[in-house]
XYZ file of C-alpha atoms in Angstrom:
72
model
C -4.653 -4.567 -0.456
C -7.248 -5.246 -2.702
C -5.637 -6.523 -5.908
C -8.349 -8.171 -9.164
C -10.527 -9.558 -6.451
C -7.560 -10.412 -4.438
C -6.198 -10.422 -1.484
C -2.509 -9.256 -1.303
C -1.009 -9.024 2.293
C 2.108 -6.828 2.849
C 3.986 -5.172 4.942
C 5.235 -1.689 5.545
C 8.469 -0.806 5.462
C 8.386 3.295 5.015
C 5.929 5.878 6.080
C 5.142 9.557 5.215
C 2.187 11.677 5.324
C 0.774 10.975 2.004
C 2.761 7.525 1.135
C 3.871 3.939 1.697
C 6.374 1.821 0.643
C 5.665 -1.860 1.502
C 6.874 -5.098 0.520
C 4.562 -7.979 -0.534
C 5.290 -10.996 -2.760
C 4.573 -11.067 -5.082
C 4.706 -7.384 -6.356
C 3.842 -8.275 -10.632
C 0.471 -8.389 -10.015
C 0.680 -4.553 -8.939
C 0.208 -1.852 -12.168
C 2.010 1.394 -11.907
C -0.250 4.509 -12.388
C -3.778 2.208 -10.751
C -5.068 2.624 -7.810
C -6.020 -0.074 -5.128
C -7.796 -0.131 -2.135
C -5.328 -0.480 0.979
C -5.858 -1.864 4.430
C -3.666 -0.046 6.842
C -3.580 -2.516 10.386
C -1.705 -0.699 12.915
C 0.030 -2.170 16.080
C -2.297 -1.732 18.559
C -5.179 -3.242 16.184
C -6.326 0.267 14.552
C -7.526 -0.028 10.895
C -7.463 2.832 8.375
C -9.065 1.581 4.792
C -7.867 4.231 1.601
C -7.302 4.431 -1.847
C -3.343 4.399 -2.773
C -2.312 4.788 -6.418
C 0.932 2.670 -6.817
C 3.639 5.139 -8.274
C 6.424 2.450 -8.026
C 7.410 -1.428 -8.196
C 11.247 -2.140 -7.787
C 12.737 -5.263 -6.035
C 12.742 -3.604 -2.393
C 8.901 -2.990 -2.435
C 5.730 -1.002 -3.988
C 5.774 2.669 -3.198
C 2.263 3.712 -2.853
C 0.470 7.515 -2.557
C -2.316 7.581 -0.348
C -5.179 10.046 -1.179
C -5.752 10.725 2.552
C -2.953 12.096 5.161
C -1.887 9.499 7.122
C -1.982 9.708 10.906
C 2.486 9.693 11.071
């Protein structure tokens, strides 16, 4: 995820169509309500690059809507 010119690497811990919720540390740096551009890496190496708008930051992770249907 592309965070201020950033790097922030994270991992995901919950998937639906249209979100994420994935831990990373550290999760401050992360603004509810702006959007960021993700880096989804899948198992077998597949990549799918997307805009998410973080809709919340709590202690067990960001939860993060995806403007494009993910392939669940």
């Amino acid at each position: 995820m592309q965070v201020d010119e950033e790097t922030l690497v994270g991992r995901t811990v919950d998937v639906s169509p249209y979100g994420l919720l994935v831990v990373t540390a550290p999760t401050a740096t992360l603004k509810v309500g702006h959007s960021y551009w993700v880096e989804l890496v899948a198992d077998k190496g597949n990549t799918l690059v997307a805009l998410a708008e973080v809709r919340h930051v709590s202690g067990k992770g960001a939860g993060l809507k995806m403007t494009v249907r993910l392939p669940v």
